[in-house]
mmCIF file of C-alpha atoms in Angstrom:
data_model
loop_
_atom_site.group_PDB
_atom_site.id
_atom_site.type_symbol
_atom_site.label_atom_id
_atom_site.label_comp_id
_atom_site.label_asym_id
_atom_site.label_seq_id
_atom_site.Cartn_x
_atom_site.Cartn_y
_atom_site.Cartn_z
ATOM 1 C CA MET A 238 10.849 34.753 -111.374
ATOM 2 C CA ALA A 239 12.997 37.872 -110.878
ATOM 3 C CA ILE A 240 14.086 37.679 -114.499
ATOM 4 C CA THR A 241 10.476 37.469 -115.644
ATOM 5 C CA ASP A 242 9.551 40.461 -113.482
ATOM 6 C CA ASP A 243 12.526 42.431 -114.817
ATOM 7 C CA LEU A 244 11.569 41.599 -118.399
ATOM 8 C CA ARG A 245 7.950 42.532 -117.789
ATOM 9 C CA LYS A 246 9.011 45.829 -116.211
ATOM 10 C CA THR A 247 11.446 46.570 -119.031
ATOM 11 C CA LEU A 248 8.986 45.770 -121.790
ATOM 12 C CA SER A 249 6.163 47.759 -120.194
ATOM 13 C CA ASP A 250 8.314 50.883 -119.626
ATOM 14 C CA PRO A 251 7.394 53.518 -122.252
ATOM 15 C CA THR A 252 10.496 55.649 -121.599
ATOM 16 C CA PRO A 253 12.531 54.282 -124.555
ATOM 17 C CA LEU A 254 9.620 54.974 -126.869
ATOM 18 C CA TYR A 255 9.295 58.483 -125.475
ATOM 19 C CA PHE A 256 13.062 58.905 -125.956
ATOM 20 C CA ALA A 257 12.710 57.896 -129.615
ATOM 21 C CA ALA A 258 9.762 60.266 -130.078
ATOM 22 C CA GLY A 259 11.696 63.091 -128.403
ATOM 23 C CA THR A 260 14.712 62.441 -130.594
ATOM 24 C CA ALA A 261 12.531 62.506 -133.705
ATOM 25 C CA ASP A 262 10.854 65.727 -132.585
ATOM 26 C CA LEU A 263 14.195 67.422 -131.848
ATOM 27 C CA ALA A 264 15.547 66.248 -135.221
ATOM 28 C CA LEU A 265 12.483 67.719 -136.914
ATOM 29 C CA GLN A 266 13.018 71.027 -135.124
ATOM 30 C CA GLN A 267 16.647 71.090 -136.299
ATOM 31 C CA ALA A 268 15.639 70.111 -139.847
ATOM 32 C CA LYS A 269 13.336 73.127 -139.973
ATOM 33 C CA LYS A 270 16.437 75.325 -139.524
ATOM 34 C CA VAL A 271 18.263 73.803 -142.532
ATOM 35 C CA PRO A 272 16.568 75.873 -145.288
ATOM 36 C CA ALA A 273 17.629 79.108 -143.562
ATOM 37 C CA LEU A 274 21.237 77.858 -143.274
ATOM 38 C CA VAL A 275 21.258 76.804 -146.922
ATOM 39 C CA GLU A 276 19.960 80.216 -147.942
ATOM 40 C CA GLN A 277 22.641 81.923 -145.834
ATOM 41 C CA LEU A 278 25.376 79.787 -147.407
ATOM 42 C CA ARG A 279 23.996 80.492 -150.878
ATOM 43 C CA VAL A 280 24.183 84.225 -150.203
ATOM 44 C CA GLU A 281 27.697 84.107 -148.676
ATOM 45 C CA ALA A 282 29.210 81.609 -151.138
ATOM 46 C CA PRO A 283 30.044 84.033 -153.990
ATOM 47 C CA ALA A 284 31.980 86.325 -151.652
ATOM 48 C CA ARG A 285 33.963 83.437 -150.190
ATOM 49 C CA ILE A 286 34.731 81.975 -153.595
ATOM 50 C CA GLU A 287 35.922 85.377 -154.802
ATOM 51 C CA ALA A 288 38.152 85.726 -151.719
ATOM 52 C CA VAL A 289 39.741 82.335 -152.447
ATOM 53 C CA ARG A 290 40.309 83.288 -156.100
ATOM 54 C CA ASN A 291 42.009 86.556 -155.118
ATOM 55 C CA THR A 292 44.361 84.888 -152.644
ATOM 56 C CA ASP A 293 48.016 84.685 -153.689
ATOM 57 C CA PRO A 294 49.166 81.026 -153.574
ATOM 58 C CA LYS A 295 52.763 82.044 -152.720
ATOM 59 C CA ALA A 296 51.599 84.014 -149.653
ATOM 60 C CA VAL A 297 49.528 81.069 -148.456
ATOM 61 C CA GLN A 298 52.506 78.725 -148.919
ATOM 62 C CA GLU A 299 54.802 81.068 -146.974
ATOM 63 C CA ARG A 300 52.311 81.308 -144.079
ATOM 64 C CA ALA A 301 51.932 77.545 -143.999
ATOM 65 C CA THR A 302 55.708 77.045 -143.959
ATOM 66 C CA VAL A 303 56.103 79.476 -141.061
ATOM 67 C CA ARG A 304 53.349 77.731 -139.080
ATOM 68 C CA VAL A 305 54.885 74.295 -139.675
ATOM 69 C CA ARG A 306 58.281 75.501 -138.426
ATOM 70 C CA GLU A 307 56.722 77.067 -135.308
ATOM 71 C CA THR A 308 54.757 73.894 -134.598
ATOM 72 C CA GLN A 309 57.842 71.711 -135.061
ATOM 73 C CA GLU A 310 59.888 73.841 -132.663
ATOM 74 C CA THR A 311 57.102 73.881 -130.068
ATOM 75 C CA LEU A 312 56.684 70.123 -130.332
ATOM 76 C CA GLN A 313 60.399 69.483 -129.894
ATOM 77 C CA THR A 314 60.468 71.752 -126.846
ATOM 78 C CA LYS A 315 57.457 70.034 -125.240
ATOM 79 C CA VAL A 316 58.841 66.539 -125.887
ATOM 80 C CA GLY A 317 62.192 67.555 -124.380
ATOM 81 C CA GLU A 318 60.458 68.942 -121.287
ATOM 82 C CA PHE A 319 58.331 65.809 -120.958
ATOM 83 C CA PHE A 320 61.258 63.396 -121.080
ATOM 84 C CA GLY A 321 63.265 65.650 -118.759
ATOM 85 C CA SER A 322 60.463 65.712 -116.206
ATOM 86 C CA LEU A 323 59.901 61.950 -116.125
ATOM 87 C CA ASP A 324 60.530 60.659 -112.671
ATOM 88 C CA THR A 325 62.432 57.396 -112.569
ATOM 89 C CA ASP A 326 60.999 56.543 -109.190
ATOM 90 C CA LEU A 327 58.687 53.583 -109.926
ATOM 91 C CA LYS A 328 56.725 54.017 -106.722
ATOM 92 C CA LYS A 329 55.763 57.552 -107.668
ATOM 93 C CA LEU A 330 54.759 56.416 -111.165
ATOM 94 C CA GLY A 331 52.545 53.717 -109.618
ATOM 95 C CA GLU A 332 50.824 56.255 -107.390
ATOM 96 C CA ASN A 333 50.264 58.548 -110.363
ATOM 97 C CA ALA A 334 48.781 55.673 -112.366
ATOM 98 C CA GLN A 335 46.470 54.757 -109.490
ATOM 99 C CA ASP A 336 45.406 58.391 -109.096
ATOM 100 C CA LEU A 337 44.707 58.641 -112.818
ATOM 101 C CA ALA A 338 42.655 55.439 -112.722
ATOM 102 C CA LEU A 339 40.537 56.765 -109.831
ATOM 103 C CA ARG A 340 40.038 60.048 -111.648
ATOM 104 C CA GLY A 341 38.975 58.117 -114.719
ATOM 105 C CA VAL A 342 36.390 56.178 -112.727
ATOM 106 C CA GLY A 343 35.053 59.404 -111.234
ATOM 107 C CA ILE A 344 34.834 61.076 -114.617
ATOM 108 C CA ALA A 345 33.124 58.012 -116.115
ATOM 109 C CA ALA A 346 30.548 58.023 -113.296
ATOM 110 C CA GLU A 347 29.953 61.742 -113.811
ATOM 111 C CA TYR A 348 29.404 61.248 -117.540
ATOM 112 C CA ALA A 349 27.054 58.339 -116.838
ATOM 113 C CA VAL A 350 24.953 60.579 -114.589
ATOM 114 C CA LYS A 351 24.940 63.354 -117.201
ATOM 115 C CA ALA A 352 23.966 60.880 -119.910
ATOM 116 C CA ARG A 353 21.104 59.569 -117.780
ATOM 117 C CA GLU A 354 19.878 63.122 -117.138
ATOM 118 C CA ALA A 355 20.024 63.924 -120.849
ATOM 119 C CA TYR A 356 18.183 60.681 -121.634
ATOM 120 C CA GLU A 357 15.440 61.559 -119.150
ATOM 121 C CA LYS A 358 15.128 65.116 -120.540
ATOM 122 C CA VAL A 359 14.744 63.835 -124.093
ATOM 123 C CA ALA A 360 12.246 61.208 -122.880
ATOM 124 C CA GLU A 361 10.204 63.941 -121.133
ATOM 125 C CA HIS A 362 10.320 66.016 -124.313
ATOM 126 C CA GLY A 363 9.163 62.964 -126.246
ATOM 127 C CA GLU A 364 6.314 62.355 -123.818
ATOM 128 C CA GLN A 365 5.152 65.943 -124.280
ATOM 129 C CA ALA A 366 5.486 65.596 -128.055
ATOM 130 C CA VAL A 367 3.418 62.409 -128.030
ATOM 131 C CA LYS A 368 0.760 64.103 -125.899
ATOM 132 C CA THR A 369 0.694 66.998 -128.345
ATOM 133 C CA TRP A 370 0.410 64.620 -131.299
ATOM 134 C CA ARG A 371 -2.472 62.813 -129.622
ATOM 135 C CA GLY A 372 -4.188 65.988 -128.468
ATOM 136 C CA ASP A 373 -3.759 65.010 -124.823
ATOM 137 C CA ALA A 374 -2.128 68.351 -124.070
ATOM 138 C CA ALA A 375 -5.420 70.152 -124.637
ATOM 139 C CA GLU A 376 -7.212 67.680 -122.391
ATOM 140 C CA SER A 377 -4.707 68.175 -119.574
ATOM 141 C CA ILE A 378 -5.087 71.955 -119.875
ATOM 142 C CA GLU A 379 -8.845 71.539 -119.559
ATOM 143 C CA ASP A 380 -8.303 69.375 -116.469
ATOM 144 C CA ILE A 381 -6.124 72.087 -114.938
ATOM 145 C CA ALA A 382 -8.732 74.735 -115.771
ATOM 146 C CA VAL A 383 -11.429 72.673 -114.088
ATOM 147 C CA ALA A 384 -9.244 72.267 -111.011
ATOM 148 C CA VAL A 385 -8.468 75.994 -110.832
ATOM 149 C CA GLU A 386 -12.015 77.306 -111.411
ATOM 150 C CA PRO A 387 -13.965 78.108 -108.262
ATOM 151 C CA PRO A 388 -16.728 75.635 -107.520
ATOM 152 C CA ALA A 389 -20.262 76.587 -108.509
ATOM 153 C CA GLU A 390 -22.652 77.779 -105.843
ATOM 154 C CA PRO A 391 -23.836 74.852 -103.778
ATOM 155 C CA LYS A 392 -27.366 73.717 -104.508
ATOM 156 C CA PRO A 393 -29.786 73.590 -101.603
ATOM 157 C CA ALA A 394 -30.165 70.095 -100.260
ATOM 158 C CA THR A 395 -33.527 68.471 -100.842
ATOM 159 C CA ARG A 396 -35.033 66.475 -98.027
ATOM 160 C CA LEU A 397 -36.274 63.048 -98.671
ATOM 161 C CA GLU A 398 -39.180 61.781 -96.667
ATOM 162 C CA PRO A 399 -38.902 58.281 -95.272
ATOM 163 C CA VAL A 400 -41.296 55.794 -96.855
ATOM 164 C CA GLU A 401 -42.839 53.089 -94.757
ATOM 165 C CA VAL A 402 -43.186 49.615 -96.132
ATOM 166 C CA LYS A 403 -46.112 47.913 -94.499
ATOM 167 C CA ASP A 404 -46.244 44.589 -96.197
ATOM 168 C CA ASP A 405 -43.426 42.549 -97.723
ATOM 169 C CA GLU A 406 -45.790 40.930 -100.211
ATOM 170 C CA SER A 407 -47.079 44.253 -101.505
ATOM 171 C CA ALA A 408 -43.480 45.473 -102.018
ATOM 172 C CA ALA A 409 -42.668 42.316 -103.952
ATOM 173 C CA ALA A 410 -45.782 42.798 -106.044
ATOM 174 C CA LYS A 411 -44.770 46.348 -106.956
ATOM 175 C CA LYS A 412 -41.361 45.249 -108.272
ATOM 176 C CA PRO A 413 -41.442 44.365 -111.940
ATOM 177 C CA ALA A 414 -40.495 40.809 -112.684
ATOM 178 C CA ALA A 415 -37.156 40.337 -114.364
ATOM 179 C CA ALA A 416 -37.473 39.604 -118.052
ATOM 180 C CA LYS A 417 -36.648 36.011 -118.834
ATOM 181 C CA LYS A 418 -34.692 35.207 -121.916
ATOM 182 C CA ALA A 419 -36.136 32.793 -124.375
ATOM 183 C CA PRO A 420 -34.066 29.644 -124.879
ATOM 184 C CA VAL A 421 -31.914 29.708 -127.965
ATOM 185 C CA ARG A 422 -33.109 27.356 -130.678
ATOM 186 C CA LYS A 423 -30.622 25.309 -132.547
ATOM 187 C CA ALA A 424 -31.130 25.050 -136.258
ATOM 188 C CA THR A 425 -31.485 21.456 -137.334
ATOM 189 C CA ALA A 426 -30.741 20.320 -140.804
ATOM 190 C CA LYS A 427 -33.609 18.621 -142.629
ATOM 191 C CA LYS A 428 -32.919 15.231 -144.089
ATOM 192 C CA THR A 429 -34.303 14.650 -147.492
ATOM 193 C CA THR A 430 -35.230 11.182 -148.585
ATOM 194 C CA PRO A 431 -34.284 10.178 -152.072
ATOM 195 C CA PRO A 432 -37.240 9.805 -154.442
ATOM 196 C CA ALA A 433 -38.559 6.292 -154.908
ATOM 197 C CA LYS A 434 -37.865 4.654 -158.240
#
C-alpha cells in the first residue's frame, strides 16, 4: 500500500503545476522585453554593419594570425608543463582520483540542493501567478485587512429570561407538525384493446 500512498501523494501535489505556471509567467515576462531588444538592435544595426564594411580584411587576417600563434605557443607550454608535472607514483594518483570523486559528489549534492531551491521558488511564483489569475490575491488581501482592522465596539449583551414549561402536552401541541410528503405516484401505461371486428 506504500506505493499507492506515494502515487496518491504525488498525483495530488499541485507543486509541478505551480512550477509550470511559474515558468509560463516568467517566460511571458521575458517575452515582453523582446520588442525593446528588437528595437535596440534595429537602431544599432546600421552602425555595426557600416563598421564591418569599413574594416580592412588584411588587418583582420593579420590579427587573427597573431592570435593563433600566441594560442599555439601557450598551448604547447601548458601541455609541456602538464606532462612534466605528472607524478608517476600510482598511489598518489589513486588518492587524487578518490579526492576528485568525493569533490564531484559534494558538488553534485550542492547543485541538487540549488536546483531544488530554484524549483521551489518558481513553484511559489507560479502559485502567486495562479492566485492572481483567479483573483484570489484580492481575496487574501481582504482577509488580511479584516484581520488587521480593530474589532468593532462590543454590543451590550441582552439578557434572556428563562421560560418555564408547565406541561409536556401543551409544549408538544405548540410545535408545528412536520410536513409529510405525499407518496410518489408511478405512471402506469394504459392498455388499449383492439377494436372488435
